[in-house]
Tab-separated table of C-alpha atoms in Angstrom:
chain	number	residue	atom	x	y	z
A	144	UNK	CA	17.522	-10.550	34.367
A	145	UNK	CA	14.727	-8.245	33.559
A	146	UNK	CA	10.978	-10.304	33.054
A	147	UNK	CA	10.706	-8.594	29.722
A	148	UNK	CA	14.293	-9.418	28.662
A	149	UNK	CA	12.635	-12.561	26.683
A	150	UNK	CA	9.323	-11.319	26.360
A	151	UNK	CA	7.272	-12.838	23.737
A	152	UNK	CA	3.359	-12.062	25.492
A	153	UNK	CA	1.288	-9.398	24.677
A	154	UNK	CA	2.351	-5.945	25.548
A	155	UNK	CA	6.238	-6.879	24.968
A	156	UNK	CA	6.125	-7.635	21.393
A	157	UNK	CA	9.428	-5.573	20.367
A	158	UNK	CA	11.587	-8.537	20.957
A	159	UNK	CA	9.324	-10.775	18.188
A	160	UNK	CA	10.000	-9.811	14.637
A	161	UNK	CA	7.693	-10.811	12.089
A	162	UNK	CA	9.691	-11.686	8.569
A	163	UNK	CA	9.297	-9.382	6.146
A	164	UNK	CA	7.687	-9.934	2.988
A	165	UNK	CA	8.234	-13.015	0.851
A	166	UNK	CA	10.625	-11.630	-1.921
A	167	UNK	CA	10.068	-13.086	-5.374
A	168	UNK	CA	13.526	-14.359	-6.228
A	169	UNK	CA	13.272	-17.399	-3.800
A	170	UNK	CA	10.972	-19.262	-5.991
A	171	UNK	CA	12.406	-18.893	-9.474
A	172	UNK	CA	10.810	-20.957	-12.411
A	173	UNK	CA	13.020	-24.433	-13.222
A	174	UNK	CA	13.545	-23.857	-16.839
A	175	UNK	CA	15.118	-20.290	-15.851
A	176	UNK	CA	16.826	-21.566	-12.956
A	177	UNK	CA	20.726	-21.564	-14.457
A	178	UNK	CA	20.047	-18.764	-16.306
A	179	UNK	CA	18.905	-16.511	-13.336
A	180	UNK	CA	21.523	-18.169	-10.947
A	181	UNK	CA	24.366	-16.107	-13.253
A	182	UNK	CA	22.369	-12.755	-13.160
A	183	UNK	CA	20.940	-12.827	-9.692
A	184	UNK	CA	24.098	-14.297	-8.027
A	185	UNK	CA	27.187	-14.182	-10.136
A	186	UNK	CA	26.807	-10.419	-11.468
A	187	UNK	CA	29.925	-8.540	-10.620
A	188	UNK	CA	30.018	-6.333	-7.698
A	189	UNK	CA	29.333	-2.442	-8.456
A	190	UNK	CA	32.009	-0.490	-10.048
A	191	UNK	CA	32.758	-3.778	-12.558
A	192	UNK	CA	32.519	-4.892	-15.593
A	193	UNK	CA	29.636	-7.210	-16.389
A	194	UNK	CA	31.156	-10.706	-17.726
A	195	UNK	CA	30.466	-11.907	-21.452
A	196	UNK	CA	28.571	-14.425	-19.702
A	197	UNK	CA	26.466	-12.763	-17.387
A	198	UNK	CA	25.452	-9.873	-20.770
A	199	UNK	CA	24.929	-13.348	-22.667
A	200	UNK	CA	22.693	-14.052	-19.920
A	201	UNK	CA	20.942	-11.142	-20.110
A	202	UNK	CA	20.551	-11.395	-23.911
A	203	UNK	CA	19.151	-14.588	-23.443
A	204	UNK	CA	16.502	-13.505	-21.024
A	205	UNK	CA	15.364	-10.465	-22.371
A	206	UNK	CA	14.406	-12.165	-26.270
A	207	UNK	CA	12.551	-14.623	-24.592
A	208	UNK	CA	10.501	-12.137	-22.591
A	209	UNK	CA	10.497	-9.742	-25.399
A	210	UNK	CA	8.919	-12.678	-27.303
A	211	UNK	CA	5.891	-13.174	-24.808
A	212	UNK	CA	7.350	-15.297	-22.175
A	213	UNK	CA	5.471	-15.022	-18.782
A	214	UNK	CA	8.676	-16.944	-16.952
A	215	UNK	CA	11.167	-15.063	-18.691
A	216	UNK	CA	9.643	-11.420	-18.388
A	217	UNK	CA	8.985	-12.569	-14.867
A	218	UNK	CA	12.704	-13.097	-14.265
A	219	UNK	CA	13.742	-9.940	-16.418
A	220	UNK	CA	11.347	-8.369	-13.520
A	221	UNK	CA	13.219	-9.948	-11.054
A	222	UNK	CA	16.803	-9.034	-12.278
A	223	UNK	CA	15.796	-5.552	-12.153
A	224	UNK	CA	15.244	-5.684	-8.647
A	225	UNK	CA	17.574	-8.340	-7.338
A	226	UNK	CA	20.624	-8.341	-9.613
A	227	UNK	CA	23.985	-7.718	-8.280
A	228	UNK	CA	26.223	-5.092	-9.661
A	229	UNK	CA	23.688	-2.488	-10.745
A	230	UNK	CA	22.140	0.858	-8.194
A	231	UNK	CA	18.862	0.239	-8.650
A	232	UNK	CA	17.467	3.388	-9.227
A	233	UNK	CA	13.555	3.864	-9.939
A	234	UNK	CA	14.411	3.914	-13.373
A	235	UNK	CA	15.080	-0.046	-12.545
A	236	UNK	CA	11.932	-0.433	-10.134
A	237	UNK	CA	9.689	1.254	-13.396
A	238	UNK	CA	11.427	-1.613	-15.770
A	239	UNK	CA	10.780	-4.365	-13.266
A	240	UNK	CA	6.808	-3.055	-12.827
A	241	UNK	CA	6.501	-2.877	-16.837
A	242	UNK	CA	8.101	-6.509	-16.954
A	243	UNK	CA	5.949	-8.017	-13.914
A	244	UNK	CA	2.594	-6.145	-14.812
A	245	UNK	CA	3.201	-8.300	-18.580
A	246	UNK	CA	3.882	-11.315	-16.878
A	247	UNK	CA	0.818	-10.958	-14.295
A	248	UNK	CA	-1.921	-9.971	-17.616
A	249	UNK	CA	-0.665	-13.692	-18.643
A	250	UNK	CA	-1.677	-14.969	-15.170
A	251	UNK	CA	1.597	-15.101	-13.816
A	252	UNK	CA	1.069	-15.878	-10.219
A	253	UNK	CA	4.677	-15.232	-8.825
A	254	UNK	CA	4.431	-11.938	-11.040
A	255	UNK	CA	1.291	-11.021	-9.361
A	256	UNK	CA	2.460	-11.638	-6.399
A	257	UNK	CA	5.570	-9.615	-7.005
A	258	UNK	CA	3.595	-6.848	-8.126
A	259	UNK	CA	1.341	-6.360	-5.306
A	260	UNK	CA	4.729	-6.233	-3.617
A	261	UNK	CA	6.053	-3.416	-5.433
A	262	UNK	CA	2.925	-1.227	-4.901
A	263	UNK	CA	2.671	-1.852	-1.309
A	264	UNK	CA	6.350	-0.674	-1.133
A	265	UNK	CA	6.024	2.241	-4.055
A	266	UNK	CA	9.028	1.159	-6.076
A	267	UNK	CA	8.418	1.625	-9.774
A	268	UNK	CA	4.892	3.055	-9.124
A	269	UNK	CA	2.959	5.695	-6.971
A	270	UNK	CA	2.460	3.894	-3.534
A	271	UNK	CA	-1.223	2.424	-3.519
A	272	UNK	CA	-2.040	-0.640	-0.640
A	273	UNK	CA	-5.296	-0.969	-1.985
A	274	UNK	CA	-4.066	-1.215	-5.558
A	275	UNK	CA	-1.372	-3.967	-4.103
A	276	UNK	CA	-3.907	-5.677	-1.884
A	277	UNK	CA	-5.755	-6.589	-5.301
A	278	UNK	CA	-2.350	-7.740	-6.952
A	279	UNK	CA	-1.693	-10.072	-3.937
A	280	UNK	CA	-5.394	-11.539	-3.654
A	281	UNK	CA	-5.600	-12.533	-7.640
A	282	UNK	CA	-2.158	-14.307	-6.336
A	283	UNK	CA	-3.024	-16.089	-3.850
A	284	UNK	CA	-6.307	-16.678	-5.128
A	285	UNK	CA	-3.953	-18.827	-7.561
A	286	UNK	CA	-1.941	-20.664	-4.605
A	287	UNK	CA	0.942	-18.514	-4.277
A	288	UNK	CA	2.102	-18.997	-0.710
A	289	UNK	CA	4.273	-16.044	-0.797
A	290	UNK	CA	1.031	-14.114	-1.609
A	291	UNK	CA	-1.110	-15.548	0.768
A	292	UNK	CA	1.657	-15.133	2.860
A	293	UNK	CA	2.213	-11.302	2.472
A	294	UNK	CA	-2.159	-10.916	2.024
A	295	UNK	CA	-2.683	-12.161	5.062
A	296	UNK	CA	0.150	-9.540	6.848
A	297	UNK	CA	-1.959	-6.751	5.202
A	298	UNK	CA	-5.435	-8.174	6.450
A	299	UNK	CA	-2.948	-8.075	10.188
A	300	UNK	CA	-2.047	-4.699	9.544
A	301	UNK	CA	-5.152	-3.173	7.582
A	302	UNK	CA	-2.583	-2.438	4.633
A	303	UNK	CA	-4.977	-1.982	2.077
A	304	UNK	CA	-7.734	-3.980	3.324
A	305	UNK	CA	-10.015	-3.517	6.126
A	306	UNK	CA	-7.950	-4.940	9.848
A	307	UNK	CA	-9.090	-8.409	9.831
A	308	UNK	CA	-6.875	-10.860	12.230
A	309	UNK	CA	-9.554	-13.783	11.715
A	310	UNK	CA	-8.791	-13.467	7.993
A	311	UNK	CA	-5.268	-13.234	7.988
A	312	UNK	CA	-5.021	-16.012	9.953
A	313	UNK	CA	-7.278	-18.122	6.938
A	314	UNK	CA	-4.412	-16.527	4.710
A	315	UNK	CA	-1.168	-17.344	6.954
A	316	UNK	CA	-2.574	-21.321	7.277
A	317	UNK	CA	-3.312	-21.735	3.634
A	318	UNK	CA	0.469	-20.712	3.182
A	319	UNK	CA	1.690	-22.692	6.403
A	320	UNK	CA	-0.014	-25.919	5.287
A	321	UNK	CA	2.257	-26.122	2.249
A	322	UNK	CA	5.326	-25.113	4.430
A	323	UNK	CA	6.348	-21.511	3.845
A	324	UNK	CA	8.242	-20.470	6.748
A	325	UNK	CA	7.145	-16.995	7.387
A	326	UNK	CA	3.512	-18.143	7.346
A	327	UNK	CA	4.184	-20.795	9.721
A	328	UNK	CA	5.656	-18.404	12.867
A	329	UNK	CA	3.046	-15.713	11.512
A	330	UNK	CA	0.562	-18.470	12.304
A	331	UNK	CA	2.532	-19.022	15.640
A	332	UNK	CA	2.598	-15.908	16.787
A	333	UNK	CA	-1.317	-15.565	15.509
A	334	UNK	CA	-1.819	-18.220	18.165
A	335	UNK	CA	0.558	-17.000	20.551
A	336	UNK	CA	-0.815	-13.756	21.250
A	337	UNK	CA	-4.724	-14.530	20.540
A	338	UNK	CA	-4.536	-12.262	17.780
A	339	UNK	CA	-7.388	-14.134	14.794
A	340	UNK	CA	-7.849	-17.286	17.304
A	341	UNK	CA	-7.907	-17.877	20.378
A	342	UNK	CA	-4.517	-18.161	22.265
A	343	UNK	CA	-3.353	-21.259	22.249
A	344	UNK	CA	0.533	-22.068	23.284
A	345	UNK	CA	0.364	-25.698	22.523
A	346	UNK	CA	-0.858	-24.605	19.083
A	347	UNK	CA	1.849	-21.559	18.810
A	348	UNK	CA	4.472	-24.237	19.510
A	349	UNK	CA	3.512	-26.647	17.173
A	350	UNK	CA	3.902	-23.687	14.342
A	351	UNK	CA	6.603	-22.420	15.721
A	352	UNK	CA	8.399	-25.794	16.056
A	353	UNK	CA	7.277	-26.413	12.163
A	354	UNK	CA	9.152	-23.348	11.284
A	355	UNK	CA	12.409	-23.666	13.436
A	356	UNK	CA	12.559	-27.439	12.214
A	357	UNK	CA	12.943	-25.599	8.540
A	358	UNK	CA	16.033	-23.682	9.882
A	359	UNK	CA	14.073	-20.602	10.185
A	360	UNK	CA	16.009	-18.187	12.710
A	361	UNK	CA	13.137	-16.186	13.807
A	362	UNK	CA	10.943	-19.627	14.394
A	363	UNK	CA	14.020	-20.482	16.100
A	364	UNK	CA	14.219	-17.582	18.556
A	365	UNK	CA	10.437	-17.584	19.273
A	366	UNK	CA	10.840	-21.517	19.872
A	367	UNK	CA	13.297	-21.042	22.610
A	368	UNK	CA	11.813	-18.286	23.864
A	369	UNK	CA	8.957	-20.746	25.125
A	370	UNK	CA	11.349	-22.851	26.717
A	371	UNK	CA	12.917	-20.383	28.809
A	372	UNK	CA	9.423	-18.888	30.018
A	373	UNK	CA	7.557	-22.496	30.143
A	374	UNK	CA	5.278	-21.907	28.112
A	375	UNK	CA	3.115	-24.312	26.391
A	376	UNK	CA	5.889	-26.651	27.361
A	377	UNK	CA	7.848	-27.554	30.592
A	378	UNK	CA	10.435	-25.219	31.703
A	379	UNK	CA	13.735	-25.908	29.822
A	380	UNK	CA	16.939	-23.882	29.581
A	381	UNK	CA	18.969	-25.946	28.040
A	382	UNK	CA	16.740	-26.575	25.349
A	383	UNK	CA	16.293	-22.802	24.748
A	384	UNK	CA	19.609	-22.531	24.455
A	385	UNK	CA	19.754	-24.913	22.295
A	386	UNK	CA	17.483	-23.290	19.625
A	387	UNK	CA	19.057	-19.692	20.593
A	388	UNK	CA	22.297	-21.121	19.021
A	389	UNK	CA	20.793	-22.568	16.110
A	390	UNK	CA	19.343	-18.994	15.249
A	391	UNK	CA	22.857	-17.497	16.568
A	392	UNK	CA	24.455	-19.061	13.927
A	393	UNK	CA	22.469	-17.674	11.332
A	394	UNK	CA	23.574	-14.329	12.787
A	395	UNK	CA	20.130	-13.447	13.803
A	396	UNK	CA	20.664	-9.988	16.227
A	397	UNK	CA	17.611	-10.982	18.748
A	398	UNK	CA	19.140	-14.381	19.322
A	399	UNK	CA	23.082	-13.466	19.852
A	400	UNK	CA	21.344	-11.033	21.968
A	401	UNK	CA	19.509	-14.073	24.531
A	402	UNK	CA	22.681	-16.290	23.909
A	403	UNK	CA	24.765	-13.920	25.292
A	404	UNK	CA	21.724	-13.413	28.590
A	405	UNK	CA	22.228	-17.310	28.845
A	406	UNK	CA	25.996	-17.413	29.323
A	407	UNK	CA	25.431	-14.396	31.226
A	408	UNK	CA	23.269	-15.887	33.800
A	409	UNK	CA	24.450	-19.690	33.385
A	410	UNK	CA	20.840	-20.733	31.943
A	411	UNK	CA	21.221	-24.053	30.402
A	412	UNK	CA	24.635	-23.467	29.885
A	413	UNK	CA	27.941	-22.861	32.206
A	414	UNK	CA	28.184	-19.467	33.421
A	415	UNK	CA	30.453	-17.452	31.129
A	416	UNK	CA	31.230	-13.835	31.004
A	417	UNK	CA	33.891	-13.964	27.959
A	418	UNK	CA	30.997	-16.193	26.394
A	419	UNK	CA	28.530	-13.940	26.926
A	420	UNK	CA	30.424	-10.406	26.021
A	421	UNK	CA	31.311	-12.349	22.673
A	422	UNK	CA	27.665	-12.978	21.465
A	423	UNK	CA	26.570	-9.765	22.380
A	424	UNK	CA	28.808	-7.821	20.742
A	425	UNK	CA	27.736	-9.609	17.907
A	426	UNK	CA	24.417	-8.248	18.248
A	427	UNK	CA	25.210	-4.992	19.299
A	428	UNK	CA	27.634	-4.876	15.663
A	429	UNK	CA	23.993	-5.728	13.943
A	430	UNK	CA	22.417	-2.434	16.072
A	431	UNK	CA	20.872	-4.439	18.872
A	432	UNK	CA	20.324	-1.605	21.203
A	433	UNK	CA	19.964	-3.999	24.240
A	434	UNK	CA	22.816	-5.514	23.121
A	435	UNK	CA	24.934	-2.553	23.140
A	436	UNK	CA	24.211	-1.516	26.336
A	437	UNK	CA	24.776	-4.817	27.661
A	438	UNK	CA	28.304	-4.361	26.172
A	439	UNK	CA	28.614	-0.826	27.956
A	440	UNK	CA	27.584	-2.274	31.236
A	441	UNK	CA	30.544	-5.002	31.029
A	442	UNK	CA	33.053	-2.372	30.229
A	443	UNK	CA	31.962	0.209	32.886
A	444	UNK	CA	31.877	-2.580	35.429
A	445	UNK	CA	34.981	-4.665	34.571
A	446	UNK	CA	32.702	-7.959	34.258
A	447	UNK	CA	35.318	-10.668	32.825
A	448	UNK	CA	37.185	-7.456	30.831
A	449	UNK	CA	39.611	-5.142	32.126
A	450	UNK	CA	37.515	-2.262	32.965
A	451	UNK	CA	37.366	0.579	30.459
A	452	UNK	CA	35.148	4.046	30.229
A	453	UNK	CA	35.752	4.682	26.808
A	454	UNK	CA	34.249	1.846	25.468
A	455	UNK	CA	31.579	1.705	28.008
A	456	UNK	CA	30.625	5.483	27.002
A	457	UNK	CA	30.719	4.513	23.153
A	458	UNK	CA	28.609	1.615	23.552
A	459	UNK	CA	25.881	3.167	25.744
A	460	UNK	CA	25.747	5.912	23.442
A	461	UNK	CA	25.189	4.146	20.733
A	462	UNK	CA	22.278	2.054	22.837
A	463	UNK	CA	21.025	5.449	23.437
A	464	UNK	CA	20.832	6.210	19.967
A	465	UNK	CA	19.469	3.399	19.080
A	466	UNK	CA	16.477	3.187	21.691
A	467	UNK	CA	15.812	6.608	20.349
A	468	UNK	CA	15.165	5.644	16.667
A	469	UNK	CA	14.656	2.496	16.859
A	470	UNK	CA	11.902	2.772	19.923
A	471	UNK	CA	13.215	-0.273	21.065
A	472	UNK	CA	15.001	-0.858	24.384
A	473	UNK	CA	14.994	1.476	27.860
A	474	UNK	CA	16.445	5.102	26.108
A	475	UNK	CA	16.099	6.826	29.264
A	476	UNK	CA	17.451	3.664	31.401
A	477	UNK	CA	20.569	3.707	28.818
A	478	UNK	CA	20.924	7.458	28.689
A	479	UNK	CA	21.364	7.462	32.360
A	480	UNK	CA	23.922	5.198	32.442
A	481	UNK	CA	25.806	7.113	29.607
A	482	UNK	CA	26.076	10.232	31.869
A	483	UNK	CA	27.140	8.200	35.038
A	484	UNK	CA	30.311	7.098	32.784
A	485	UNK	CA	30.286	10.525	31.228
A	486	UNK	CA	30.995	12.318	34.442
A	487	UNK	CA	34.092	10.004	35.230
A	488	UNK	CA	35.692	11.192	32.081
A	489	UNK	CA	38.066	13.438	30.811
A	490	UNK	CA	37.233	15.524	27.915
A	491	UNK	CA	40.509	13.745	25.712
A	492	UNK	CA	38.508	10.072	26.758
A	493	UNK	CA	35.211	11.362	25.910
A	494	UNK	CA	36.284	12.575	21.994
A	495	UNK	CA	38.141	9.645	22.072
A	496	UNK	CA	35.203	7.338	22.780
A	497	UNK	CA	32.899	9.308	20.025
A	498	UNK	CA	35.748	8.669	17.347
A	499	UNK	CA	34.989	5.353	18.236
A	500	UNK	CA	31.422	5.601	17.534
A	501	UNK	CA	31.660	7.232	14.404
A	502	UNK	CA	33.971	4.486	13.172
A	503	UNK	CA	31.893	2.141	13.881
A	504	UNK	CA	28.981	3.692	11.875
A	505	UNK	CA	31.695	4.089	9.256
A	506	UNK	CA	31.634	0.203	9.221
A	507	UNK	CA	28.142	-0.262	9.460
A	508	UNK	CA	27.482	1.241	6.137
């Protein structure tokens, strides 16, 4: 195993993920909360006809917002970006905009919030930061922890705003105190790498731990990441296997990715190649490029499989690939192991093993 193969210090961030933003439609308002559960979850797929219900629905929610209701225009919003069973063209990101803006001039937090959102990310409007910095302060200037949440990324990121890590850690903790996930291994990782605070890995564990506790797979990852390394805790494999599975489960990429290292190397569990070929593939499916060419090195070398250069060439091309676009993972490391397989095959196993790529990407789409 490579040192940086669970990296979580400074200088190796690429294998820490930060959530993305806070999407509106996990905190819908309780009076709306049957009617949006029809429109956001039960809308048919595209290509078929909407239900008498789910129109009734509909209906239902546009007269009340048409008749001045924050909640309800706030949810029409919503349903414009998150229903089922429509394309979403900007046509749809322009209705959602007109919809939030009239819910935020009533002092709609969420819609605020949600607004900010949608000119950070140019959907509906021209992209403006600064213009969705301001949306996202009057939010969580109102206690919106998905705000303060996503206000205190931009003040990280000097989206917007001027780069200020001291104040988006003020941001991420007013979130984490009232338990919002994403804030909470923001916070971490704030603490973690020394990035608004000082470092502290007692304090990054704590957050972390907060986070993971709440099911969240990227808390979960980062969690047993600091058991494997020891840090800010004693030196535990088992346990960081422990939480690796917990976010494996959720089908989180980076942590079928160290599962599959831990079976691979017997750390905190039994040595076991079949094991460990079975949860990285399941990362390398999700585009894990150090996943895939994990998956090419077992088929080139016969580890636990019957050995086989046609899938070892697909899969390190496709880790190739991926370090290429992605910028994450060794490109030139995996592009020199693609040519070593390349050069003991025939031209029929080579076409053969890029029909296999390109069905794969068929999949993937």
């Amino acid at each position: 195993m490579t040192a940086d193969s669970f990296c979580i210090a400074p200088g190796c961030r690429a294998r820490l993920r930060r959530p993305r933003s806070a999407q509106a439609h996990l905190r819908v308002p309780a009076r709306l909360t049957a009617l949006l559960t029809v429109l956001l979850f039960l809308s048919p797929a595209p290509g078929q006809e909407p239900s008498s219900t789910t129109a009734e629905q509909m209906a239902s929610l546009r007269g009340l917002a048409e008749q001045g209701d924050a909640d309800a225009q706030y949810g029409l919003a919503l349903c414009y970006v998150e229903c089922r069973g429509r394309p979403h063209s900007y046509d749809d990101y322009v209705e959602a905009v007109r919809w939030y803006r009239k819910a935020a001039d009533q002092g709609h937090a969420q819609a605020m919030g949600a607004l900010g959102l949608m000119y950070q990310e140019g959907k509906g409007v021209p992209r403006d930061f600064v213009e969705g910095a301001r949306w996202l302060r009057k939010a969580a200037d109102l206690g919106d922890a998905a705000a303060q949440l996503n206000l205190g990324a931009s003040y990280a990121a000097g989206v917007g705003v001027p780069r200020d890590p001291a104040e988006a850690v003020r941001w991420y903790r007013k979130a984490a105190d009232v338990g919002n996930v994403r804030a909470q291994l923001n916070l971490g990782m704030s603490y973690d790498g020394g990035d608004g605070v000082p470092e502290d890995l007692a304090e990054a564990l704590r957050w972390y731990r907060k986070a993971a506790e709440s099911g969240y797979a990227l808390a979960q990852v980062n969690l047993g990441t600091l058991y494997h390394l020891g840090h800010g805790v004693p030196q535990d494999d088992a346990e960081a296997a422990r939480w690796y599975r917990k976010a494996a489960d959720q089908e989180d990429a980076d942590a079928e990715y160290k599962l599959g290292l831990t079976y691979a190397e017997g750390r905190g569990v039994p040595r076991d190649d079949a094991e460990a070929l079975r949860w990285y593939r399941k990362a390398a499916d999700q585009g894990d490029a150090y996943a895939q060419f994990k998956v090419g090195v077992i088929y080139d070398e016969g580890r636990g499989v019957p050995r086989d250069s046609v899938a070892a060439y697909m899969w390190l091309e496709l880790a190739t690939v991926t370090a290429r676009t992605t910028g994450h993972g060794d490109e030139k490391e995996y592009a020199d192991a693609w040519e070593l397989v390349r050069k003991k095959m025939s031209a029929a196993q080579k076409l053969e093993a890029v029909q296999r790529a390109v069905e794969w990407y068929k999949h993937r789409q």
